[in-house]
Coordinates of C-alpha atoms (C1' of nucleotides) in Angstrom, one line a residue:
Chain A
X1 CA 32.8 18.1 18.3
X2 CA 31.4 21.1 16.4
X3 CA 28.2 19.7 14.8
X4 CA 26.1 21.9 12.5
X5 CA 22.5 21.9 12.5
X6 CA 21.3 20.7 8.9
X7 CA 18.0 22.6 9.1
X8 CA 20.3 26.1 8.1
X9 CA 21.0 24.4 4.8
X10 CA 19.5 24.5 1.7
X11 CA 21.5 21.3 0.3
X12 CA 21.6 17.8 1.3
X13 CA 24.0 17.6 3.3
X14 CA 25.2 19.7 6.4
X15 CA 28.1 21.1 5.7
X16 CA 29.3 23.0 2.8
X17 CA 31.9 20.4 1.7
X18 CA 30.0 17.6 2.0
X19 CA 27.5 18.8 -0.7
X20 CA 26.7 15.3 -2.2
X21 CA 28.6 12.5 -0.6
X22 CA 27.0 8.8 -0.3
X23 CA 24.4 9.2 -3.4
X24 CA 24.6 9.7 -6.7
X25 CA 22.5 13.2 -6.6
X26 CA 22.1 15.6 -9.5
X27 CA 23.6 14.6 -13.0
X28 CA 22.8 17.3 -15.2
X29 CA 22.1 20.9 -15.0
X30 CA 20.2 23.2 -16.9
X31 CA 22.7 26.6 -18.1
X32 CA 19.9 28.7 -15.9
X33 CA 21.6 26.9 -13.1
X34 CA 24.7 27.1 -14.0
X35 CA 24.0 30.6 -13.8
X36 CA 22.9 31.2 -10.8
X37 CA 25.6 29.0 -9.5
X38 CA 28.5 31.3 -10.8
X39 CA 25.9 33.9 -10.0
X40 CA 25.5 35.7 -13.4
X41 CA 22.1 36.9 -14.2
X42 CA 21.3 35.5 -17.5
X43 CA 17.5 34.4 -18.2
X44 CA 18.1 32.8 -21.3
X45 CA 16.5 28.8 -20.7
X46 CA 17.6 27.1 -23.7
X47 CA 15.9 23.3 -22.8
X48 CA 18.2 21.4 -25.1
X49 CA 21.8 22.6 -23.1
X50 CA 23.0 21.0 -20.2
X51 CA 25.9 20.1 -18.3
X52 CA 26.9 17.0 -17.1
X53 CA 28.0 16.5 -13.3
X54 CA 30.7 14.7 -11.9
X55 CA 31.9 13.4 -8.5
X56 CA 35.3 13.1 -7.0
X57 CA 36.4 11.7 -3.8
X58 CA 39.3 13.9 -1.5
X59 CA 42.8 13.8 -3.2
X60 CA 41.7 13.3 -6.6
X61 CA 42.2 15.6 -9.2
X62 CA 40.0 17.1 -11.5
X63 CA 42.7 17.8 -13.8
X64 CA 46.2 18.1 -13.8
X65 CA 49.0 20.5 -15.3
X66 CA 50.1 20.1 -18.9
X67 CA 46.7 18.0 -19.9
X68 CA 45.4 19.2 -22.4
X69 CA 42.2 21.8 -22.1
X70 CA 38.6 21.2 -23.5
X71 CA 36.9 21.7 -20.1
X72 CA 36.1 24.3 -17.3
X73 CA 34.4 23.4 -14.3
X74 CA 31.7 24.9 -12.1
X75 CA 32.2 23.7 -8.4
X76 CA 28.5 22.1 -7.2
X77 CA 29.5 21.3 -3.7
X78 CA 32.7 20.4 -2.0
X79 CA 36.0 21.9 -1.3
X80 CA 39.4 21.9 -3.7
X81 CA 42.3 23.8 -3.8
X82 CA 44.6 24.6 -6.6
X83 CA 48.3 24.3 -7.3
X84 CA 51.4 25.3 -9.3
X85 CA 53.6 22.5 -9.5
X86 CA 57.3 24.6 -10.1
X87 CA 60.4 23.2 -11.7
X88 CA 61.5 21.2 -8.6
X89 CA 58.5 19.7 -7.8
X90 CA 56.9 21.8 -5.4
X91 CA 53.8 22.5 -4.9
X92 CA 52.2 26.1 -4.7
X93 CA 48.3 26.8 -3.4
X94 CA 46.7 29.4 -5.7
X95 CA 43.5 29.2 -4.5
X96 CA 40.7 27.2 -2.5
X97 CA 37.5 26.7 -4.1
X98 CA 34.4 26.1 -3.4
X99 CA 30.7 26.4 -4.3
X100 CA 30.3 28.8 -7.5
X101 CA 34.0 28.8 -8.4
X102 CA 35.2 28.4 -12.0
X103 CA 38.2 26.2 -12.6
X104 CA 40.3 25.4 -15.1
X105 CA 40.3 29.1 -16.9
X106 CA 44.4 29.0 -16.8
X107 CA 44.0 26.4 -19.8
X108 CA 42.6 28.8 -22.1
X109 CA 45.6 30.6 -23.1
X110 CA 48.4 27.7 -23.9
X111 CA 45.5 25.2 -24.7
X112 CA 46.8 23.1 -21.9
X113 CA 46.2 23.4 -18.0
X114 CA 48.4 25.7 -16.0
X115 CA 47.2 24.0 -12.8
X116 CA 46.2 21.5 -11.6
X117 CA 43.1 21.0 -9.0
X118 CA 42.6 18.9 -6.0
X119 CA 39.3 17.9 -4.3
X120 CA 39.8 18.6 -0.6
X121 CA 36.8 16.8 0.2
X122 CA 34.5 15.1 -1.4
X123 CA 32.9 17.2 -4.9
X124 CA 30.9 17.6 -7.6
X125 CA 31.4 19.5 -10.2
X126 CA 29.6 20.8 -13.4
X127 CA 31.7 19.9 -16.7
X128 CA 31.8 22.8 -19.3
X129 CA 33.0 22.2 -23.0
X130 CA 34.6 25.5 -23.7
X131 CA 33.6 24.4 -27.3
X132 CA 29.8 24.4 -25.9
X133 CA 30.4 27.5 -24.1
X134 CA 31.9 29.7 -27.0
X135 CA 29.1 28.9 -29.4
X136 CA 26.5 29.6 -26.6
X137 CA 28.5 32.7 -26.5
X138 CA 28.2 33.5 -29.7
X139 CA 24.5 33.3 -30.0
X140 CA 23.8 35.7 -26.8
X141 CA 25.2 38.2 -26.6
X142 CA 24.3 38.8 -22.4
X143 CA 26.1 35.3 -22.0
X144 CA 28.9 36.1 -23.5
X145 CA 29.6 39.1 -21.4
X146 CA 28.9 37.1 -18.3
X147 CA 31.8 34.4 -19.3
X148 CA 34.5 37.5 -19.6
X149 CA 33.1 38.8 -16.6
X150 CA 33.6 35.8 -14.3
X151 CA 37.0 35.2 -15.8
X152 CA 38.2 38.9 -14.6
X153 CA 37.0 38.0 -11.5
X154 CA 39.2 35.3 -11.2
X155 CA 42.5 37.8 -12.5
X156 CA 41.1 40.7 -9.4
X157 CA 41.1 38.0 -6.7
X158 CA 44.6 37.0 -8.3
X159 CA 46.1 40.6 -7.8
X160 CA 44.4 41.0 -4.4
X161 CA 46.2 38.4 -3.3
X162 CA 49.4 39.5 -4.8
X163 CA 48.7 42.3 -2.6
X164 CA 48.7 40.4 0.1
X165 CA 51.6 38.7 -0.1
X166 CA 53.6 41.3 -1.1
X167 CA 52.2 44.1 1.6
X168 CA 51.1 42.4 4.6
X169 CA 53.1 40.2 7.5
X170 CA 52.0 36.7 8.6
X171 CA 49.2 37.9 10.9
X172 CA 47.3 39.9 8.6
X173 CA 47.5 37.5 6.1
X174 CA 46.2 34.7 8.6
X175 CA 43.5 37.3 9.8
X176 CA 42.6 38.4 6.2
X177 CA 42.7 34.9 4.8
X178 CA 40.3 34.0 7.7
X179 CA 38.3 36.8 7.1
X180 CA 37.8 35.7 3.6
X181 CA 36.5 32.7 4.2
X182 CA 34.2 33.6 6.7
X183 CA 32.8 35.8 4.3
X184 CA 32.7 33.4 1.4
X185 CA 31.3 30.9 3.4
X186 CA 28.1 33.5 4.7
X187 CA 27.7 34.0 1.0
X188 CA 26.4 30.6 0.4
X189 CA 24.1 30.2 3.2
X190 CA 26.7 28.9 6.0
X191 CA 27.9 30.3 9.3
X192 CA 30.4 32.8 9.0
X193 CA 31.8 32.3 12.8
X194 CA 32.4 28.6 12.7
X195 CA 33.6 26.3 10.3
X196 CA 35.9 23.3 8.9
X197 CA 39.2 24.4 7.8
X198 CA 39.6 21.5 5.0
X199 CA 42.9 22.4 4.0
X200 CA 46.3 21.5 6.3
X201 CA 48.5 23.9 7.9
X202 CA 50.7 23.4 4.9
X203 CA 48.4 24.6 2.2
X204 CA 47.8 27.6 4.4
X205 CA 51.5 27.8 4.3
X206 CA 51.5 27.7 0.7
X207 CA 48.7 29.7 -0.2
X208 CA 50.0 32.6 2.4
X209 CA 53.4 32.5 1.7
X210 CA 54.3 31.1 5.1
X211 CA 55.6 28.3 6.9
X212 CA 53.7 25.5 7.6
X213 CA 54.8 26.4 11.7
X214 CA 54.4 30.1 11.3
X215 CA 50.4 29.0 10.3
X216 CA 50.2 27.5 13.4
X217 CA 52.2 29.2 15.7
X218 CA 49.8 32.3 14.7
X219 CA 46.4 30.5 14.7
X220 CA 47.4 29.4 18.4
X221 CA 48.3 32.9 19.3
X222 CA 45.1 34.7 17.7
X223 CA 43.0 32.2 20.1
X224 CA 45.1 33.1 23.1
X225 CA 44.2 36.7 22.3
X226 CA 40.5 35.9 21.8
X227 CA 40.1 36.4 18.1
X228 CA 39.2 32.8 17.8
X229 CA 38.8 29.3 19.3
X230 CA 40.6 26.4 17.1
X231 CA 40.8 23.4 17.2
X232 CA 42.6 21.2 14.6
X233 CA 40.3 21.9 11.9
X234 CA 37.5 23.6 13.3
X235 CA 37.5 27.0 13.6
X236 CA 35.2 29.9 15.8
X237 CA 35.4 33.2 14.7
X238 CA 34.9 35.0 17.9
X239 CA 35.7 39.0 17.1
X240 CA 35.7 39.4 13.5
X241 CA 35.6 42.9 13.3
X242 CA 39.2 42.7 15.3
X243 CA 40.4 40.4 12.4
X244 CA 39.2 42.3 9.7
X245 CA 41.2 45.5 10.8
X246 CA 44.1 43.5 11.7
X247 CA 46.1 44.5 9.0
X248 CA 49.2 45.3 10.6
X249 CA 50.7 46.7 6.8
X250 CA 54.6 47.7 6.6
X251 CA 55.1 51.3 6.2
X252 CA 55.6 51.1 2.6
X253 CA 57.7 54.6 2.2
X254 CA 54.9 55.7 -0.8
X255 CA 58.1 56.1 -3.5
X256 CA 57.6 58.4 -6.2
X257 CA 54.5 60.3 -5.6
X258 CA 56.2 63.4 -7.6
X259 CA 55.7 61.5 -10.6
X260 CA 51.5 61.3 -10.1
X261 CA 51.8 65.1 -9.0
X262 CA 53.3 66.2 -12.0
X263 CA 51.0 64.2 -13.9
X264 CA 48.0 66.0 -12.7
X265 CA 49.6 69.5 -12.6
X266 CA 50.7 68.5 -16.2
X267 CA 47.0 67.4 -17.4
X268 CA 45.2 70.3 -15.9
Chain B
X1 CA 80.5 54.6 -14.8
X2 CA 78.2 52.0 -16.7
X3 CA 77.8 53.8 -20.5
X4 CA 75.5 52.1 -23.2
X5 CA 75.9 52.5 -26.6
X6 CA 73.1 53.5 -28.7
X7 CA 74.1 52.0 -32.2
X8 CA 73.1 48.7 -30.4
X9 CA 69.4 49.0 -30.9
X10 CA 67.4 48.4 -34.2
X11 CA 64.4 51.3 -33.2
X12 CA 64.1 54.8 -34.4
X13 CA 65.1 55.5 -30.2
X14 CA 67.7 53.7 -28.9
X15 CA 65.5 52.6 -25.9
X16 CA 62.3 50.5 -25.9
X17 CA 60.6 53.1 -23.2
X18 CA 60.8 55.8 -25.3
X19 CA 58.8 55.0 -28.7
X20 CA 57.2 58.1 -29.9
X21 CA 58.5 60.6 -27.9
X22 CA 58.7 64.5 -29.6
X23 CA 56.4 63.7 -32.8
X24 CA 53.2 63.1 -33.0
X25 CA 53.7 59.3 -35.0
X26 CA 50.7 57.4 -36.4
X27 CA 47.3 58.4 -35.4
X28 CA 45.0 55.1 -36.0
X29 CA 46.2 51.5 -36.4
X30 CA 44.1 48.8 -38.3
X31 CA 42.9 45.5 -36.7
X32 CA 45.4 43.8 -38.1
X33 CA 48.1 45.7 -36.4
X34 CA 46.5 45.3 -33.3
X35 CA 46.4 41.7 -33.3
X36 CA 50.1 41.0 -34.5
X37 CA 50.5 44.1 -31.9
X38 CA 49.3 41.8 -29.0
X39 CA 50.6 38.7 -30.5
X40 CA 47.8 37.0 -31.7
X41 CA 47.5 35.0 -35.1
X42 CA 43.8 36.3 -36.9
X43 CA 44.5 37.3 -40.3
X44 CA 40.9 38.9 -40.8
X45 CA 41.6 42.9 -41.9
X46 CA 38.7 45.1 -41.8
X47 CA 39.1 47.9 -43.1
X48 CA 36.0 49.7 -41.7
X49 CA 37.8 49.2 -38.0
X50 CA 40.7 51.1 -36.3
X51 CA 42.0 52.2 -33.4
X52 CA 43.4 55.6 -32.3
X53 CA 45.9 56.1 -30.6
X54 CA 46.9 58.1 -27.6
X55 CA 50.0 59.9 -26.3
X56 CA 51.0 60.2 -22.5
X57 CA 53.8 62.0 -20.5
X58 CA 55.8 60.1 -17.7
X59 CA 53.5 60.2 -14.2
X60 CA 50.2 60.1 -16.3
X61 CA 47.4 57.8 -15.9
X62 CA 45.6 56.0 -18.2
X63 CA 43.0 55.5 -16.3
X64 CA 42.5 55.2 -12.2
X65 CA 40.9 53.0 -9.6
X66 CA 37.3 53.4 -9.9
X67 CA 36.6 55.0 -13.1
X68 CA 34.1 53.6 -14.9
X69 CA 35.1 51.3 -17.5
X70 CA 34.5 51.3 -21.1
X71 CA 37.9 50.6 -22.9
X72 CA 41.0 48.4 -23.1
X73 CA 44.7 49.9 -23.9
X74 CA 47.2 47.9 -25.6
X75 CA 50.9 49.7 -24.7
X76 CA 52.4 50.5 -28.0
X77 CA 55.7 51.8 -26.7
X78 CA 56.6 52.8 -23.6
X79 CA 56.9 51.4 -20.1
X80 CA 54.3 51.8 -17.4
X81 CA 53.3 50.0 -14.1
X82 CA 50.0 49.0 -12.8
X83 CA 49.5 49.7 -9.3
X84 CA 46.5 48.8 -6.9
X85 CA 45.6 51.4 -4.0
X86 CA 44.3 50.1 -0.7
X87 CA 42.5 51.5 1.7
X88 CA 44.6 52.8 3.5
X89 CA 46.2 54.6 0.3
X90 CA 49.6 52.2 0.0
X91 CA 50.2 51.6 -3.3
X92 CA 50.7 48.1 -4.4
X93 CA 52.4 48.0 -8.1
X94 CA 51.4 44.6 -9.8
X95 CA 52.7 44.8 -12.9
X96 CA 54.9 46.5 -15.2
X97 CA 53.4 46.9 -19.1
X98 CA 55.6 47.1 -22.1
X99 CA 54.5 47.0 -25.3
X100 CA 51.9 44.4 -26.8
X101 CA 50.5 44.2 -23.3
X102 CA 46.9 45.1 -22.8
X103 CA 45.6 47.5 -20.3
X104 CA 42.2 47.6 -18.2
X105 CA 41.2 43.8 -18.4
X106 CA 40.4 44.0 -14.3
X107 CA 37.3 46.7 -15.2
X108 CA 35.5 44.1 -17.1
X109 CA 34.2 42.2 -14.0
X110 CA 32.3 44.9 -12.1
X111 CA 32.8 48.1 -14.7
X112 CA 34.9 50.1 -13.0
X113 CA 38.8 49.6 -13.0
X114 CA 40.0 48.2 -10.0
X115 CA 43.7 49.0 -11.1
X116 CA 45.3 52.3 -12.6
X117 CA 48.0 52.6 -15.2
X118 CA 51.1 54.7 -14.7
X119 CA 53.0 56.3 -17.8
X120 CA 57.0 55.7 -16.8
X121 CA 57.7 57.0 -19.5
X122 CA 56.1 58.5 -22.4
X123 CA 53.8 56.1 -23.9
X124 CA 51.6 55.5 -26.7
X125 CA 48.7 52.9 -26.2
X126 CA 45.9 51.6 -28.3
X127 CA 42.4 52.8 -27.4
X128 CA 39.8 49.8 -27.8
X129 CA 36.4 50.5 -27.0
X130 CA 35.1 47.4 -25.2
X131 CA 32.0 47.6 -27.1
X132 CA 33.9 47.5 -30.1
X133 CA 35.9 44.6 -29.4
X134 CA 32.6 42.6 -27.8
X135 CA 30.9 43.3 -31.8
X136 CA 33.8 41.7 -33.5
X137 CA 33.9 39.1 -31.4
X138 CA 30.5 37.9 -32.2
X139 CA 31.3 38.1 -35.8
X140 CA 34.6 36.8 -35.8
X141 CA 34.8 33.1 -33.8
X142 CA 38.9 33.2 -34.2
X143 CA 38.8 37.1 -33.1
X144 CA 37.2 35.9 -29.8
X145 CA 39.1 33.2 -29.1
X146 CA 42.1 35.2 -29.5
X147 CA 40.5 37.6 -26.9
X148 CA 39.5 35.1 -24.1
X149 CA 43.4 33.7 -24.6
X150 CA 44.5 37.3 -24.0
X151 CA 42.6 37.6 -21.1
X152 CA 44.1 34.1 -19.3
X153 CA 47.8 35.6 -20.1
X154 CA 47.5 37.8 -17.8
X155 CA 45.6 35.6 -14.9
X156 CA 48.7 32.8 -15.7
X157 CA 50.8 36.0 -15.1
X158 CA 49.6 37.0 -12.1
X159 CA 49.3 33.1 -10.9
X160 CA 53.0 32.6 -11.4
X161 CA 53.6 36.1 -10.1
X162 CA 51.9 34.7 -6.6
X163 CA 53.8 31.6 -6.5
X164 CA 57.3 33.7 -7.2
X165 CA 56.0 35.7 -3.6
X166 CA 55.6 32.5 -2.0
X167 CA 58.2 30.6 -2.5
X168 CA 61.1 32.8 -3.3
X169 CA 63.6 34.7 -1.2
X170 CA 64.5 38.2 -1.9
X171 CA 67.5 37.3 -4.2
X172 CA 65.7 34.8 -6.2
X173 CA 63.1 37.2 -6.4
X174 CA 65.0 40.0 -8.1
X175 CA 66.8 37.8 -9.9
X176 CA 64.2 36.8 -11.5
X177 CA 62.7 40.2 -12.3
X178 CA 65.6 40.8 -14.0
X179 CA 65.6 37.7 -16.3
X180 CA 61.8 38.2 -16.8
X181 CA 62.6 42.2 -17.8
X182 CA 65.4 40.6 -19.9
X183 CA 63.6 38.3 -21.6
X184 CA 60.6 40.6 -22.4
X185 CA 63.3 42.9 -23.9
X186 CA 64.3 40.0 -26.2
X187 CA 61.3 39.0 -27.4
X188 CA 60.2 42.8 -28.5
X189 CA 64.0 43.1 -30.1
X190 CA 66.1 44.8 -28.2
X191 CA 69.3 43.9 -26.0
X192 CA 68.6 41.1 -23.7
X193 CA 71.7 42.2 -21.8
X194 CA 71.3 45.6 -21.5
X195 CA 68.7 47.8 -20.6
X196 CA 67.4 50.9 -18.6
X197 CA 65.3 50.3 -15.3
X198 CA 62.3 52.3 -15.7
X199 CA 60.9 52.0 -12.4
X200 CA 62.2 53.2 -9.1
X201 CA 64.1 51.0 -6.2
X202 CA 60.8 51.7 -4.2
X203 CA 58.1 50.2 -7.0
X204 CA 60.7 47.0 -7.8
X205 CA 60.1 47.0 -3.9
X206 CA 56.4 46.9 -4.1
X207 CA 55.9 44.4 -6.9
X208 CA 58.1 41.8 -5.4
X209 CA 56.9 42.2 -1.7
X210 CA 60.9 43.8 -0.7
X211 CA 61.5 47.2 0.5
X212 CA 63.4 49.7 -1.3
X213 CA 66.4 48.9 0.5
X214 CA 66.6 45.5 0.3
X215 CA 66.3 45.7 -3.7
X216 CA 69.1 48.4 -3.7
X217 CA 71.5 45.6 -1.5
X218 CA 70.4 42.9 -3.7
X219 CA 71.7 44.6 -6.4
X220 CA 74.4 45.8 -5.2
X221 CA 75.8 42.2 -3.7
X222 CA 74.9 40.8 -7.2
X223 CA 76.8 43.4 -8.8
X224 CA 79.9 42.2 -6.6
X225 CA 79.3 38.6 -7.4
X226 CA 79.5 39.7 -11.0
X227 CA 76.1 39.1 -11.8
X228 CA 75.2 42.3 -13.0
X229 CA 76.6 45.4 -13.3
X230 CA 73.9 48.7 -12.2
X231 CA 74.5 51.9 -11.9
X232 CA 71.6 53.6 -10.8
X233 CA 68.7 52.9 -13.7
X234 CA 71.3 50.8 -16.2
X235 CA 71.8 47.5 -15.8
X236 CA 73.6 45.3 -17.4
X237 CA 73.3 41.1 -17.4
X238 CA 76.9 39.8 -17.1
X239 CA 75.9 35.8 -16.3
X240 CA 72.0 34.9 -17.4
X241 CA 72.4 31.7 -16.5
X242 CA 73.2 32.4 -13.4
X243 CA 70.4 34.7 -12.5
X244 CA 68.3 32.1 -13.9
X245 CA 69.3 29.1 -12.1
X246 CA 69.5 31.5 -8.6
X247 CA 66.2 30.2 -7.0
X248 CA 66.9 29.4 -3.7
X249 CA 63.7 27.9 -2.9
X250 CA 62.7 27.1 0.5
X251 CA 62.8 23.4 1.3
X252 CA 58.6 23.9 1.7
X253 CA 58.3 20.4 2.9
X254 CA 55.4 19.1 1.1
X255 CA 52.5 18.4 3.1
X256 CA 50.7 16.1 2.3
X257 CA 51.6 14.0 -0.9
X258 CA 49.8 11.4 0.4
X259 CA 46.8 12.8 -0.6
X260 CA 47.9 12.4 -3.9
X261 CA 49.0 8.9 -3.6
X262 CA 45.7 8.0 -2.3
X263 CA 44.2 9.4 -5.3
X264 CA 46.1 7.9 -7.9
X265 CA 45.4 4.2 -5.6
X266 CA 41.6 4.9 -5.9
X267 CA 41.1 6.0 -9.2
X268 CA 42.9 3.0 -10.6
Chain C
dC1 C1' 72.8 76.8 -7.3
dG2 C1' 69.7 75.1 -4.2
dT3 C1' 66.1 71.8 -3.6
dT4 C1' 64.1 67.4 -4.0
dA5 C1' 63.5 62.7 -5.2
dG6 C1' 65.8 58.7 -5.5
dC7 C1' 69.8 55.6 -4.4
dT8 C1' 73.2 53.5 -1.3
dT9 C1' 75.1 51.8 2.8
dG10 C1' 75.4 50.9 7.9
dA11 C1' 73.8 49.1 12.3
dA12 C1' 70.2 47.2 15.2
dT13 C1' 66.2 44.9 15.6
dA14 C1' 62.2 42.2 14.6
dC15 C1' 60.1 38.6 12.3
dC16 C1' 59.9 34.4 10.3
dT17 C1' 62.2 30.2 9.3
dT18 C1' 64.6 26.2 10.4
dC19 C1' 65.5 22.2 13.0
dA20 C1' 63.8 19.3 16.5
dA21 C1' 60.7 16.7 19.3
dA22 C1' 56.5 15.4 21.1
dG23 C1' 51.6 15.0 20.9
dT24 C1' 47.1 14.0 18.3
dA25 C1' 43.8 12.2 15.0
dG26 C1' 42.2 9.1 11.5
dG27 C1' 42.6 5.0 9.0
dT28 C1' 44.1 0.1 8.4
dG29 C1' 45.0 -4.5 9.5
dG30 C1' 45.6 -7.9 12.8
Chain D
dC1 C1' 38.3 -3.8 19.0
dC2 C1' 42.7 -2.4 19.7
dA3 C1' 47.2 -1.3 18.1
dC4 C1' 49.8 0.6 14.9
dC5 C1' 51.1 3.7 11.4
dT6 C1' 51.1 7.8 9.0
dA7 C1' 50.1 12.3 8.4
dC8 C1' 49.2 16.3 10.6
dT9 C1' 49.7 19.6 14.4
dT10 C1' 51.8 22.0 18.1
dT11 C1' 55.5 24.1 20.6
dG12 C1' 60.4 25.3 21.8
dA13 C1' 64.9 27.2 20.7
dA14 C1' 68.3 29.0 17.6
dG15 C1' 69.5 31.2 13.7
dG16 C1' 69.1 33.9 9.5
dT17 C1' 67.1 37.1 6.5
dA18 C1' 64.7 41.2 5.6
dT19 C1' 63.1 45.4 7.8
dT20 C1' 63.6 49.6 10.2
dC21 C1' 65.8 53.7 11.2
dA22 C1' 69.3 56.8 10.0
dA23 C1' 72.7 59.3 7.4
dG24 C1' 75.1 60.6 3.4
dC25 C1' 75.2 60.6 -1.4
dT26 C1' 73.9 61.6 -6.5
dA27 C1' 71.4 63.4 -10.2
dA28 C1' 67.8 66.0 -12.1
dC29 C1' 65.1 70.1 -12.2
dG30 C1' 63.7 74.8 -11.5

DNA sequence: CGTTAGCTTGAATACCTTCAAAGTAGGTGG
DNA sequence: CCACCTACTTTGAAGGTATTCAAGCTAACG
């Protein structure tokens, strides 16, 4: 229904998620790409490193919780998500990645996975051995920095969201999490009005701290309003300024700003 | 009403939030310290190397939102929150720091703190200069290792922290804030049972997504089941167990498992 | 001793969840 | 190729839980 011309894209295929699908495509990159694919700026070329890809098919996991860790991952093309599996067996959506995204940093500390990861689609990812990166970091210095600096990334989008959860109502979550894709998606190359969602309702749910209903319930109500046009899993961003200032936060008495005033009338 | 004994503790201050409070205490502490400080097995001891300290009064920051970044903070007593600011100037708290926890890892990705640090109480932290830490790290492989694992702590925090939003209701939540606060009490030596709320009802509020007078019901209708027993900032844990086991999760039917199941048919 | 920040509690409301049912899409096997 | 199955989605109605607004209270501080 919603076809997207292939001629915008860089990659093979024409749609973000489908990076490489019916071929066997790249299997090794250079560490300048891996670079520019997290998108640190490190000119080092050393010819004799490189990282082996790796394809997986929708449902199948890249790792899983509790296995032990040796490897990140780099996402080349596709669409995942990844969960905390609690006590009783449910499942929690932490994250969606895509293109660029790091996974697998929750294994460093504990030696063994925190999460576990899901291809959403079809994937490929780079494999990483954390042994291969240390001792690369070791030897440069600029590298090294880059590695702490894309894991910090991953712990502000963390707290961001905990921000989200914790401050906004279901319609500014929706709105922001729609926003954020939009935007993550213009970021590699792709339209930021119209897209797939790949994930269900449920993993919304999850992910928003919602009901699998509520998702829906809003989604249907933000296209009778005119924000957007969905449809199942295609979405049209129609007025995304409207979304992006949708952020209907709770009052949030401010608490104990005596505390910060004295501070400063203490330190001056 | 709710009294606690001070002969109870093993510190020089019969409460962990107040450390150094009217003397000036130690001035610089070795490597060494800092590492059994922050939990972390590296038996190395340079001499050459130390770390001053730094004192601050209840309502002061360590640092703010924006400031450039150049150091780290590991708490050495006291109790302080981390709080995000949003645009609209709400402020989000997203962490409460005790001792051995280390401040300021969020400034690493794009050099500027995207969180600030509240004294509660008095404090004394650790100054490490990130340029500092960087140098031993190339020199010392088991030093940087150490490092990065410190660094995924806090993101496998702030992961479980999201899926406690998610799933949780507000009495599971608090409940288990309080076991969590308990446990961290433990584990630094002092009562697991009993122990002084540092924060206000507004900032328990705030971390776990509740308003201020939903955590003061809470804990009042926990106190009546015989939970607890609070009285303003004390609290004491009358049934553990029962705070621990209290996680009325939602039913969060879920989804799609068969994506899973497809997974597990294809790769075998 | 008055003021202020923080805490508690009550009552009404709003929001989201829960339960339920029906519709839709994609894949599989006959 | 069609029918069926399953998972996913949508929508309705009822109910519950947390918020909001409000008032009174306590304790600390100047």
């Amino acid at each position: 229904m919603l076809k997207v011309p292939s001629f915008t894209q860089p990659a093979v295929s024409s749609d973000p998620s489908e990076g490489a699908w019916s071929r066997t495509s790249k299997l090794w990159s250079s560490l300048k790409e891996l670079c520019s694919l997290v998108g640190i700026a490190v000119e080092i070329d050393l010819e004799e490193v490189a990282f082996q890809h790796m394809q997986f098919k929708a449902g199948q996991r890249i790792f899983t919780i509790g296995q032990p860790f040796d490897m990140l991952y780099v996402v080349y093309s596709g669409f995942l998500k990844t969960v905390l599996i609690d006590e009783q067996g449910h499942e929690q959506v932490l994250a969606f990645p895509m293109k660029g995204d790091v996974l697998g940093i929750d294994g460093i500390h504990g030696k063994r996975y925190a999460t576990e990861v899901v291809a959403l689609t079809t994937c490929e990812v780079l494999i990483l051995p954390f042994k291969t990166l240390t001792a690369l970091g070791k030897s440069d210095y600029a590298l090294e920095a880059a590695f702490h600096s894309v894991m910090c990334r991953e712990l502000v989008r963390e707290q961001n969201m905990v921000a989200t959860l914790s401050a906004l109502q279901a319609e500014a979550r929706i709105a922001r999490f729609l926003v954020q894709l939009s935007e993550r998606f213009s970021a590699l190359g792709y339209s930021a009005s119209r897209f797939t969602l790949r994930m269900t309702r449920s993993d919304i749910g999850s992910y928003l701290g919602l009901t699998l209903e509520t998702v829906s319930r809003t989604l249907s109500a933000m296209d009778a309003a005119g924000l957007i046009a969905v449809d199942i899993r295609t979405l049209v961003i129609k007025d995304l300024e409207a979304l992006r200032t949708l952020r209907r936060l709770r009052p949030q008495r401010s608490g104990n700003e005596h505390a910060s005033l004295r501070a400063q009338a203490a330190s001056s």
